[in-house]
PDB file of C-alpha atoms and ligand atoms in Angstrom:
ATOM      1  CA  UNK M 933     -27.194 -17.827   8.435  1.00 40.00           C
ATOM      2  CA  UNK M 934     -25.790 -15.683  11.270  1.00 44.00           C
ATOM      3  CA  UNK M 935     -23.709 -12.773   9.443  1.00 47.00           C
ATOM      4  CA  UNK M 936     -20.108 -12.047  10.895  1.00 52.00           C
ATOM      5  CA  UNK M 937     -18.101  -8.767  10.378  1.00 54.00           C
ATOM      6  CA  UNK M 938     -15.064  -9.612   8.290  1.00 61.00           C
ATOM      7  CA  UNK M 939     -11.783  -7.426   9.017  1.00 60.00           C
ATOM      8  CA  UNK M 940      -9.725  -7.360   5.837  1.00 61.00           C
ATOM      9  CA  UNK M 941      -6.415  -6.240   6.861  1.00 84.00           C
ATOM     10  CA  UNK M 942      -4.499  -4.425   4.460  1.00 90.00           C
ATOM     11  CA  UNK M 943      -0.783  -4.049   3.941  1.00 94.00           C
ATOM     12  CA  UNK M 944       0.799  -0.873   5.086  1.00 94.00           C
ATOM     13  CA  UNK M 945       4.337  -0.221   3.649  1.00 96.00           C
ATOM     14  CA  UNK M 946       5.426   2.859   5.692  1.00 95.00           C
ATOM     15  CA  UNK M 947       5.899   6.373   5.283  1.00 96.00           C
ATOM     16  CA  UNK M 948       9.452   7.416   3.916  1.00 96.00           C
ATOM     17  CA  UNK M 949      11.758   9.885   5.444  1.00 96.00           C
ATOM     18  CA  UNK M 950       9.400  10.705   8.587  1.00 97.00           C
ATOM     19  CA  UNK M 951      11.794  12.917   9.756  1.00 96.00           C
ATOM     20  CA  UNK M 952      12.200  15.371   6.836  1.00 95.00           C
ATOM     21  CA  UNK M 953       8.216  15.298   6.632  1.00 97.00           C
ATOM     22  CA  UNK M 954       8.625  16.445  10.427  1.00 97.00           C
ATOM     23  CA  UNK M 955      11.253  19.207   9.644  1.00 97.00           C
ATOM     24  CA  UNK M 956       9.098  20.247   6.231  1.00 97.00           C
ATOM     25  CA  UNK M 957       5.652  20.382   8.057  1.00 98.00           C
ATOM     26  CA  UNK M 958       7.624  22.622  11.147  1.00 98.00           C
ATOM     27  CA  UNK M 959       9.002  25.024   8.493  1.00 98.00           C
ATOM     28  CA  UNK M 960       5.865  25.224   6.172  1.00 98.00           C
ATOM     29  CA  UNK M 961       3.859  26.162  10.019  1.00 98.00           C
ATOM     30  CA  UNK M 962       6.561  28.602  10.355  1.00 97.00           C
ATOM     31  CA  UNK M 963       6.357  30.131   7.032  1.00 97.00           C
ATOM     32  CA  UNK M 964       2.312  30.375   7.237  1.00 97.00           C
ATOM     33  CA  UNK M 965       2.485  31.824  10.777  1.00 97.00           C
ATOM     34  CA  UNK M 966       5.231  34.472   9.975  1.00 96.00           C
ATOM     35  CA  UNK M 967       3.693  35.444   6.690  1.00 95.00           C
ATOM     36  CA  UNK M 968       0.134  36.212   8.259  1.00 95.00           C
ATOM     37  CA  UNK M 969       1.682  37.820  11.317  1.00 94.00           C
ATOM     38  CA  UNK M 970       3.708  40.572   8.622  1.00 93.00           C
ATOM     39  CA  UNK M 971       0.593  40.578   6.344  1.00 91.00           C
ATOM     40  CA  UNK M 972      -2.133  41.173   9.065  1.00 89.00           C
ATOM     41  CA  UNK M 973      -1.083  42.685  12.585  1.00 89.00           C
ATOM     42  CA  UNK M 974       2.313  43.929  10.996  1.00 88.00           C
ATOM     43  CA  UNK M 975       0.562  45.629   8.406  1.00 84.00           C
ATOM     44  CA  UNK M 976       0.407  49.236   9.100  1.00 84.00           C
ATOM     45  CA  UNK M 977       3.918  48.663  11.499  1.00 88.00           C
ATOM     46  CA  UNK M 978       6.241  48.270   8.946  1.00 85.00           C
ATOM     47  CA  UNK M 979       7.306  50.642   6.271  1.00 85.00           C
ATOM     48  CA  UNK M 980       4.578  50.099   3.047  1.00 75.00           C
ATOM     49  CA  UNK M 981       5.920  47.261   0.937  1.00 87.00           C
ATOM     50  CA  UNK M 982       7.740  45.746   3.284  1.00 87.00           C
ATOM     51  CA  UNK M 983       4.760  43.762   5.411  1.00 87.00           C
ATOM     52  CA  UNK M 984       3.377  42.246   2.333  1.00 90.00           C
ATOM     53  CA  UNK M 985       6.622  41.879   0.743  1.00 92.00           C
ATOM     54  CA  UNK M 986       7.540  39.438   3.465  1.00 92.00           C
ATOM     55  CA  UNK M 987       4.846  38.374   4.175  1.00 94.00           C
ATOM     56  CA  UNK M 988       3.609  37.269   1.195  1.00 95.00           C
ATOM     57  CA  UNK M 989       7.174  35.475   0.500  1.00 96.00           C
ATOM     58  CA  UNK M 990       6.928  33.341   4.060  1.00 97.00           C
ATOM     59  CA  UNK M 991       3.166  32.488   3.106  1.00 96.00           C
ATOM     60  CA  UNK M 992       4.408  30.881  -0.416  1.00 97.00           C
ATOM     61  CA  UNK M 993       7.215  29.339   1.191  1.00 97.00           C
ATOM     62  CA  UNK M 994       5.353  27.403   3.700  1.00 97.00           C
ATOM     63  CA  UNK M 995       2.792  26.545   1.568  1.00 97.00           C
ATOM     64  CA  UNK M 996       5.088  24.992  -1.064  1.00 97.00           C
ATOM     65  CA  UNK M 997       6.471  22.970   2.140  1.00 97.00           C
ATOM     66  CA  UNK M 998       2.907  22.022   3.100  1.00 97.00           C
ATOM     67  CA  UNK M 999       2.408  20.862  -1.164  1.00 96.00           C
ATOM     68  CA  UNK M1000       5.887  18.950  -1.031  1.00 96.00           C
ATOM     69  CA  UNK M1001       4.852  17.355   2.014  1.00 96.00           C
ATOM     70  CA  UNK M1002       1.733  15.661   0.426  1.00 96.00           C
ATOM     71  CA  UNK M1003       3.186  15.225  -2.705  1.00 95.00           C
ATOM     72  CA  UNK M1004       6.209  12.788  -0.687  1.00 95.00           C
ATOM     73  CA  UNK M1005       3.083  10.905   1.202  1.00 96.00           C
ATOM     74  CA  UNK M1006       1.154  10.174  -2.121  1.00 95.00           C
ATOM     75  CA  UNK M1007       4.890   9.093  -3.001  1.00 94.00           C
ATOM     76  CA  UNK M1008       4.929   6.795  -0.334  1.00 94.00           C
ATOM     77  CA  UNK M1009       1.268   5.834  -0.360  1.00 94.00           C
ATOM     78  CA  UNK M1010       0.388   5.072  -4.064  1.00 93.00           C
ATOM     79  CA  UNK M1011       3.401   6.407  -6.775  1.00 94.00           C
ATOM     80  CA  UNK M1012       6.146   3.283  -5.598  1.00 95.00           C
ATOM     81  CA  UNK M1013       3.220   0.591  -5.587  1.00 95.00           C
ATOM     82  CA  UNK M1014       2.966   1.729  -9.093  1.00 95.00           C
ATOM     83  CA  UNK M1015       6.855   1.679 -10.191  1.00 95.00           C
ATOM     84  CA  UNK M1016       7.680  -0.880  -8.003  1.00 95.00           C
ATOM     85  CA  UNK M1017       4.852  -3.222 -10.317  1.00 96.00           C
ATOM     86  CA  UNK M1018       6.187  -1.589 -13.365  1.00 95.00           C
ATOM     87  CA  UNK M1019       9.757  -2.481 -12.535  1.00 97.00           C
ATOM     88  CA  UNK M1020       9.056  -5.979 -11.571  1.00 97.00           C
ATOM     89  CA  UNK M1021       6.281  -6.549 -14.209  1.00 97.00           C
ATOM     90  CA  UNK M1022       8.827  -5.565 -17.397  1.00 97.00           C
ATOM     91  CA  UNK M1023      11.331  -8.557 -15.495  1.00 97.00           C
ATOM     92  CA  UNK M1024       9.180 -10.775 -17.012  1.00 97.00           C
ATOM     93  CA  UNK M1025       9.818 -13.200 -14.253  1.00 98.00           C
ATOM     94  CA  UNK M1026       9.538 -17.146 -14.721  1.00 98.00           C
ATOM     95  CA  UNK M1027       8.583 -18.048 -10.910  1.00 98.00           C
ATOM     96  CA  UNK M1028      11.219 -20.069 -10.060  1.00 98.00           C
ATOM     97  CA  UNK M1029      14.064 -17.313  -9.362  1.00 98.00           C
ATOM     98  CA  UNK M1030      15.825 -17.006  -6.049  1.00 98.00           C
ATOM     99  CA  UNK M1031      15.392 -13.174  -5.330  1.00 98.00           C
ATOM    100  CA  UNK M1032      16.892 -10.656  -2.725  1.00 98.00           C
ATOM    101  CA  UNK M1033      15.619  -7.215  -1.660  1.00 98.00           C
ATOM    102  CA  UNK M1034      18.263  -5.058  -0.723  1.00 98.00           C
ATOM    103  CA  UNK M1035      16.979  -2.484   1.974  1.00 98.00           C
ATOM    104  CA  UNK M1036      13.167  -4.167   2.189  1.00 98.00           C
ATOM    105  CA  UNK M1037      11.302  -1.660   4.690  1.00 98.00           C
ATOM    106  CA  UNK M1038       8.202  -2.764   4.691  1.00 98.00           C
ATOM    107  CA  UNK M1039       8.612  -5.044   1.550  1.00 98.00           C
ATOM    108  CA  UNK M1040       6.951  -2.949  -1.306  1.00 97.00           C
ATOM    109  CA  UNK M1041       9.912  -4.744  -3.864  1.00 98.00           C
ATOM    110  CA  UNK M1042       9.987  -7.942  -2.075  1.00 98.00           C
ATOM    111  CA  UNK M1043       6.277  -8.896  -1.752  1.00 98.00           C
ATOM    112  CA  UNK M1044       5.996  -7.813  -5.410  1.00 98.00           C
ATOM    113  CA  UNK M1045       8.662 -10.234  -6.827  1.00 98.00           C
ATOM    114  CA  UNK M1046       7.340 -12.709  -4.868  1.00 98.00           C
ATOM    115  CA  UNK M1047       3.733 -12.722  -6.233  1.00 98.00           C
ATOM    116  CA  UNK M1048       5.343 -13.744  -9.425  1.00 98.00           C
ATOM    117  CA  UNK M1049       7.253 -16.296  -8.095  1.00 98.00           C
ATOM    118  CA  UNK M1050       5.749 -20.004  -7.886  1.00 97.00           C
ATOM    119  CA  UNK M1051       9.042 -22.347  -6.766  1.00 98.00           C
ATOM    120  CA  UNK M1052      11.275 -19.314  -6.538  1.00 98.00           C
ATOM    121  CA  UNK M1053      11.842 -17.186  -3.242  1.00 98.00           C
ATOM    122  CA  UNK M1054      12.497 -13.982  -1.913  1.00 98.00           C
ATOM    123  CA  UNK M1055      14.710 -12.757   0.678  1.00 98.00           C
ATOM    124  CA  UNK M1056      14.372  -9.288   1.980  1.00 98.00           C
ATOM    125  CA  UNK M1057      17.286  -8.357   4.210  1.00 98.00           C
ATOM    126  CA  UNK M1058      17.240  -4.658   6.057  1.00 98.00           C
ATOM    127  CA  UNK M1059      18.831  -2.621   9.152  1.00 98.00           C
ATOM    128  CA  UNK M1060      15.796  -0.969  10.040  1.00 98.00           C
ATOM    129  CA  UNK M1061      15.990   1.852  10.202  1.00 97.00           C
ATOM    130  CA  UNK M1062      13.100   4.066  11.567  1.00 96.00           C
ATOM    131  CA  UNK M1063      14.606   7.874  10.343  1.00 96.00           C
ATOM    132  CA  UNK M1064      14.366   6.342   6.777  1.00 97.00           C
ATOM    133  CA  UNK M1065      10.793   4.596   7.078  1.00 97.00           C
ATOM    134  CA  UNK M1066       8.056   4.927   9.918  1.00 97.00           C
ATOM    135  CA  UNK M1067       7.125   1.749  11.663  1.00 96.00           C
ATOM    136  CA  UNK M1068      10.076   0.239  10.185  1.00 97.00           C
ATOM    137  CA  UNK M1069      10.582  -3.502  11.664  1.00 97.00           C
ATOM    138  CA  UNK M1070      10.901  -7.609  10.854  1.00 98.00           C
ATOM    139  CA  UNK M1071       7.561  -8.052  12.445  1.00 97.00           C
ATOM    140  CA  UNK M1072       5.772  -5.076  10.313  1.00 97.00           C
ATOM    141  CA  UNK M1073       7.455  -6.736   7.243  1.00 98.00           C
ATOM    142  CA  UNK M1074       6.383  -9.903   8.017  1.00 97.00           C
ATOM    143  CA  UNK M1075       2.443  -8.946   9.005  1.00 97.00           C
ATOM    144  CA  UNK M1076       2.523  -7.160   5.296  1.00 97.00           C
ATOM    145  CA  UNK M1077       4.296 -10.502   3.683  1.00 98.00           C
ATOM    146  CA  UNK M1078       1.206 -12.460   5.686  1.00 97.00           C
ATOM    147  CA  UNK M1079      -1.592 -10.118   4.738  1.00 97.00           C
ATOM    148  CA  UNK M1080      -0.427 -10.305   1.186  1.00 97.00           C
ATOM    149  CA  UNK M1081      -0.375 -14.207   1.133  1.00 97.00           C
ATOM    150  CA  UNK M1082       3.323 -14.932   0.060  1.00 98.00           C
ATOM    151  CA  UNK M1083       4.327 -15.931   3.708  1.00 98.00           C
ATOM    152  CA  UNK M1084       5.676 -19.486   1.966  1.00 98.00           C
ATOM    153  CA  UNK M1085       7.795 -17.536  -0.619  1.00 98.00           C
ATOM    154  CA  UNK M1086       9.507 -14.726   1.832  1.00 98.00           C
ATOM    155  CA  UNK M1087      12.269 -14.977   4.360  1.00 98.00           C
ATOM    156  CA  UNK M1088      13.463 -12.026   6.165  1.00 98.00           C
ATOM    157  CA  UNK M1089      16.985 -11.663   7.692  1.00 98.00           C
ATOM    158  CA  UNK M1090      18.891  -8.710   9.486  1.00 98.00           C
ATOM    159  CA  UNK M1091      21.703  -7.713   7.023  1.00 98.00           C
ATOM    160  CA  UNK M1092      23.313  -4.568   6.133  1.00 98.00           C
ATOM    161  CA  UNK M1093      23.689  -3.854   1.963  1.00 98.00           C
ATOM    162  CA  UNK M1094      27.670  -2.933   2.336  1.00 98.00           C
ATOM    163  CA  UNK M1095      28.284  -6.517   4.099  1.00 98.00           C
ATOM    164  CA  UNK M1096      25.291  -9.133   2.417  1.00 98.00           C
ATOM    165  CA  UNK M1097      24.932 -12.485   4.760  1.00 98.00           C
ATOM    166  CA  UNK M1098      25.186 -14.740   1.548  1.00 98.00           C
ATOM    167  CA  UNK M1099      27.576 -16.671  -0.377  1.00 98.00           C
ATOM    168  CA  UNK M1100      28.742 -15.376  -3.766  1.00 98.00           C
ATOM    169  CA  UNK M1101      26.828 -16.056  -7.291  1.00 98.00           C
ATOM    170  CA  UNK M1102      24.030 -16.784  -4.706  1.00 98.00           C
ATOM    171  CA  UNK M1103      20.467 -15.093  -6.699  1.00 98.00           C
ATOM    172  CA  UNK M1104      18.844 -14.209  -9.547  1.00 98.00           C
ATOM    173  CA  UNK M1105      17.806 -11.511  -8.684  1.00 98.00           C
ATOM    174  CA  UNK M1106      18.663  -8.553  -6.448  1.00 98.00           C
ATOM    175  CA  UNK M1107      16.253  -5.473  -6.693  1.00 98.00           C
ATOM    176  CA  UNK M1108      16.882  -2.618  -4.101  1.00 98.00           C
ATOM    177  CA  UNK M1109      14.251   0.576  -4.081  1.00 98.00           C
ATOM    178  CA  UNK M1110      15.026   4.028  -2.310  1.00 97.00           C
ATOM    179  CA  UNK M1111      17.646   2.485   0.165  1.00 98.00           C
ATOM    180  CA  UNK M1112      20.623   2.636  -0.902  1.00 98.00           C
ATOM    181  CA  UNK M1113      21.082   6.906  -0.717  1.00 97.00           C
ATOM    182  CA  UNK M1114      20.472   6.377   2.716  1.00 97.00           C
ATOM    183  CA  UNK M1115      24.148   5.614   2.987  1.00 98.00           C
ATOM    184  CA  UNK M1116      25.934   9.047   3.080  1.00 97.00           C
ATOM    185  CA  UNK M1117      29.810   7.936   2.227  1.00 98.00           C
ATOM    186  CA  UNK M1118      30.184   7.343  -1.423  1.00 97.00           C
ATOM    187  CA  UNK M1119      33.019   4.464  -1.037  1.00 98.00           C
ATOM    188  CA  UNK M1120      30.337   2.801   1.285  1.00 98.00           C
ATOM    189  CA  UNK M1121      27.574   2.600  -1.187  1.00 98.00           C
ATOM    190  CA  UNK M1122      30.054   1.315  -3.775  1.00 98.00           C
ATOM    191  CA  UNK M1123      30.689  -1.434  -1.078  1.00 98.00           C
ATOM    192  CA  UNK M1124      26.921  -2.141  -1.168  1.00 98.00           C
ATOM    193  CA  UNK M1125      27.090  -2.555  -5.214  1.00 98.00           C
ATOM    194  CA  UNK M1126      30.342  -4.653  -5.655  1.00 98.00           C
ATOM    195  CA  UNK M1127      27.614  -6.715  -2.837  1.00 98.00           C
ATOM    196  CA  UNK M1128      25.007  -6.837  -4.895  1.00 98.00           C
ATOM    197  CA  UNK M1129      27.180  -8.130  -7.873  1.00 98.00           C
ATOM    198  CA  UNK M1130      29.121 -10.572  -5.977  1.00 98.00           C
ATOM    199  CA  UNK M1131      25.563 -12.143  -4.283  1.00 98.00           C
ATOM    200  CA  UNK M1132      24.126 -12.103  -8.032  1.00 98.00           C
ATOM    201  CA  UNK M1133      24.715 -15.735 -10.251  1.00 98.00           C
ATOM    202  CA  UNK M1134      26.472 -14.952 -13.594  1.00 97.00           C
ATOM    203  CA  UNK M1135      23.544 -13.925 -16.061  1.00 97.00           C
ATOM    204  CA  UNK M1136      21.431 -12.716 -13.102  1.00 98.00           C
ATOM    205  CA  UNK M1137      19.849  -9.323 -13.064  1.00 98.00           C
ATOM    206  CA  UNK M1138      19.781  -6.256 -10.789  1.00 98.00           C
ATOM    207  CA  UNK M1139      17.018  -3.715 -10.870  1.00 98.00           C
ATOM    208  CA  UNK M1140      17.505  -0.255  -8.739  1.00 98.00           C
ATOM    209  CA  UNK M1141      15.157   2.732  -7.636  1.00 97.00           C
ATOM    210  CA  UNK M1142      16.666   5.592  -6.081  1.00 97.00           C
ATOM    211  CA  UNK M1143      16.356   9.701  -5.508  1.00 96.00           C
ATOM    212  CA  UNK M1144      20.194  10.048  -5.485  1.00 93.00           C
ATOM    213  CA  UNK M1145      23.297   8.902  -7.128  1.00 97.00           C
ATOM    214  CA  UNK M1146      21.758   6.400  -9.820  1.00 97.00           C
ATOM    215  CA  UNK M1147      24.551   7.408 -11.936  1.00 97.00           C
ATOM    216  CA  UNK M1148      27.544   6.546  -9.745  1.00 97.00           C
ATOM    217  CA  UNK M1149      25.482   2.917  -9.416  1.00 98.00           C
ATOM    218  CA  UNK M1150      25.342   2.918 -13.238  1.00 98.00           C
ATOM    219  CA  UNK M1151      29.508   3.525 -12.917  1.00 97.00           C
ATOM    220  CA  UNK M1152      30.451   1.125 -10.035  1.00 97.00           C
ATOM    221  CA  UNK M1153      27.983  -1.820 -11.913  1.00 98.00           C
ATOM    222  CA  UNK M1154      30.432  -1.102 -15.140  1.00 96.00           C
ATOM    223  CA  UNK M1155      33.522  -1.583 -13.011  1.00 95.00           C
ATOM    224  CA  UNK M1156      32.728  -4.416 -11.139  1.00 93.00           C
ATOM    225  CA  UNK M1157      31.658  -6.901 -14.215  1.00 88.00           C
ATOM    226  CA  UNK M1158      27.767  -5.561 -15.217  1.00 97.00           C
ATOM    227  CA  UNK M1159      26.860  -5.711 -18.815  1.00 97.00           C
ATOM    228  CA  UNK M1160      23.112  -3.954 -20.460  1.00 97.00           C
ATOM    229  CA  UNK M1161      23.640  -1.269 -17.383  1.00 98.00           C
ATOM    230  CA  UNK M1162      20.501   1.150 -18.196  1.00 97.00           C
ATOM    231  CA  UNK M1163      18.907   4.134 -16.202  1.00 97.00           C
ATOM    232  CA  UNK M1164      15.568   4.876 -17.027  1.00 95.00           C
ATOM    233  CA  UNK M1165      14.113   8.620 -17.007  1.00 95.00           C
ATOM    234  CA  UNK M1166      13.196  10.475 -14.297  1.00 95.00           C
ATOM    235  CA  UNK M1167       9.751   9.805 -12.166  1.00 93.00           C
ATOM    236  CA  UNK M1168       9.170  12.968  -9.637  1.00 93.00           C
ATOM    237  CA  UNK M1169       7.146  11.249  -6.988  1.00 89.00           C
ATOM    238  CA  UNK M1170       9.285  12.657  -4.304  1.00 90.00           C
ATOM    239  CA  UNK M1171       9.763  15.904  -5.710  1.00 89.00           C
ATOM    240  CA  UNK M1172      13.396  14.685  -6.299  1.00 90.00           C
ATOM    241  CA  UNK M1173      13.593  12.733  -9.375  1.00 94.00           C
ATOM    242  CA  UNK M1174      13.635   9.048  -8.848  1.00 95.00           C
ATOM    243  CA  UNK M1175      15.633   6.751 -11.241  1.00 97.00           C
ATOM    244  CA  UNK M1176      15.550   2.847 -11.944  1.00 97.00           C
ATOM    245  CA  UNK M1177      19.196   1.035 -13.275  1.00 97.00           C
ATOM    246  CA  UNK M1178      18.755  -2.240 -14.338  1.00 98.00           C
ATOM    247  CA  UNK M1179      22.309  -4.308 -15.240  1.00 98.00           C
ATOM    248  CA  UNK M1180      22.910  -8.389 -15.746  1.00 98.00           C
ATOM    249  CA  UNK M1181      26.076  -9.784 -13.961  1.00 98.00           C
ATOM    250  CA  UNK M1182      28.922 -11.118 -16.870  1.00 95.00           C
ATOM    251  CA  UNK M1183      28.558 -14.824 -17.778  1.00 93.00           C
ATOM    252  CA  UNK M1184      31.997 -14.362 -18.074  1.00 79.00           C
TER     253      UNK M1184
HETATM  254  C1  LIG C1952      13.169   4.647   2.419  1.00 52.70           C
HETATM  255  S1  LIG C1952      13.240   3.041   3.055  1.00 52.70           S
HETATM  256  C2  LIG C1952      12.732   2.077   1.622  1.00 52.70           C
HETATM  257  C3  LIG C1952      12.261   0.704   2.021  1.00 52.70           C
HETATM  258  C4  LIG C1952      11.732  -0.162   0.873  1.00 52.70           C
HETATM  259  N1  LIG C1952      12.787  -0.601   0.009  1.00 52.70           N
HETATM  260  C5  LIG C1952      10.654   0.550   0.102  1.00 52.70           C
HETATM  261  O1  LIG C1952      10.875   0.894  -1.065  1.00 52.70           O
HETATM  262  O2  LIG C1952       9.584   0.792   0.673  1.00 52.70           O
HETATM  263  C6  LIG C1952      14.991   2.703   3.090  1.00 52.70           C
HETATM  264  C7  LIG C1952      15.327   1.375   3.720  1.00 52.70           C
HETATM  265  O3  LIG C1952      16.724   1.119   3.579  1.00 52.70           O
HETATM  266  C8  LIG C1952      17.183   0.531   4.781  1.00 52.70           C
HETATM  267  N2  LIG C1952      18.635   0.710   4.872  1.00 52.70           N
HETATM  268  C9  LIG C1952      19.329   1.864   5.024  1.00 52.70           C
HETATM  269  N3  LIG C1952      20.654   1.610   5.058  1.00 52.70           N
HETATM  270  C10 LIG C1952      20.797   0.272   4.923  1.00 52.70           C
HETATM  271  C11 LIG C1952      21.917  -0.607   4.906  1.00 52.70           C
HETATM  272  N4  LIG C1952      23.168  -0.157   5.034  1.00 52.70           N
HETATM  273  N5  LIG C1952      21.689  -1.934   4.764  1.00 52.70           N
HETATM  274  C12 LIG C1952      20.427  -2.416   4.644  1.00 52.70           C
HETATM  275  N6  LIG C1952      19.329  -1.633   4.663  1.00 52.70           N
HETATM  276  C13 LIG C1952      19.506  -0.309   4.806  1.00 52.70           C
HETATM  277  C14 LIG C1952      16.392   1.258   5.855  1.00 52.70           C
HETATM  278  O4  LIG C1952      16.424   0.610   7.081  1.00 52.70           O
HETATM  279  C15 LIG C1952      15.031   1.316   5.199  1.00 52.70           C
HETATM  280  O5  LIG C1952      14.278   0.171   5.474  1.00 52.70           O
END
């Protein structure tokens, strides 16, 4: 039997923030260059203390850049696999939901809802936007959503969270990680939750990640009909803390 190289092609789901990476790794190469220059050549140019003083203080500096760096790629690369299953796993899904992914990317939430879904399906709806994910695109989503075998459980639409293409009282479930701080205004990302509510069925669930303003979320759920509205802990994966909110729309 003739033996054939198999390629097994594996999903890639992006690196966050590429440009803050890009502006970390420029001032951690600044740092490092500055502190050697004041702790080497400098040395015996400056008054005593003052070199190494410096010096030292730039080297630190753009070293902790260089750690925070790597500790945000690991973020990207391995720590939201691991809370996005965790998240998804304690749903305790029954397969047949209708489910939306607010803010896909590469569709880390969206592909993981949908392996537990049998009859259900998941819609992953985005802007894509590059600045907040590398490589971000439909057609990288959708080789990840084909690699990962759930191609007959996924649509993917252009949508933007503060305006969602659906009717009301439309899903399940709507789950959302690390997109929603990337809109700066406060009254706009309120927008995007009354959204989220008014797409959700009465009795359906919403389940949030984010770095920033979980607890403003937690508020605007409250005010616009959310019952069981809880925030988990922190998680540090990117340094900042990251925080889940899960809520259930009002049968009511
Ligand atoms: C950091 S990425 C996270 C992607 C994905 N949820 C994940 O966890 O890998 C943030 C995503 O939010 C999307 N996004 C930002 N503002 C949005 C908006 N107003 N409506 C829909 N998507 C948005 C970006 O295009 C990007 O794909």
């Amino acid at each position: 039997m003739s033996q054939q190289a198999v390629t097994v092609k594996r999903a890639d789901y992006g690196i966050d923030a590429p440009e803050v990476l890009r502006r970390f790794i420029l001032i951690g190469t600044a740092g490092i260059v500055v502190g050697l220059v004041l702790l080497y050549p400098l040395r015996n140019v400056l008054p005593p203390g003052l070199a190494s003083g410096f010096g030292n203080a730039c080297l630190w500096m753009g070293l902790t850049f260089f750690v925070t760096v790597g500790v945000m790629i690991c973020g990207s690369k391995f720590g939201k696999a691991r809370i996005a299953d965790k998240l998804i796993g304690s749903l305790a899904l029954r397969g047949d939901e209708k489910v939306l992914d607010v803010g896909c990317g590469h569709g880390l939430m969206l592909i993981t809802a949908a392996k537990h879904l049998r009859s259900g399906r998941a819609v992953g709806i985005d802007i894509w936007q590059k600045e907040d994910q590398a490589g971000n695109s439909m057609e990288a989503t959708l080789a990840n959503v084909s690699v990962e075998g759930v191609a007959d459980r996924v649509e993917l639409k252009d949508g933007d969270a503060r305006q969602l293409p659906f009717d009301d009282n439309s899903f399940d479930l709507v789950v959302s990680s690390w997109a929603l701080h990337n809109i700066y205004d406060k009254e706009e990302r309120a927008k995007a939750l009354r959204e989220i509510t008014r797409v959700l069925k009465p009795g359906g669930r919403a389940a949030l990640i984010d770095i920033q303003h979980t607890d403003q979320y937690a508020q605007i759920f409250r005010q616009s009909g959310m019952e069981n509205v809880k925030r988990s802990g922190p998680n540090f994966i990117f340094v900042i803390p990251s925080h889940s909110l899960t809520a259930t729309k009002s049968v009511q």
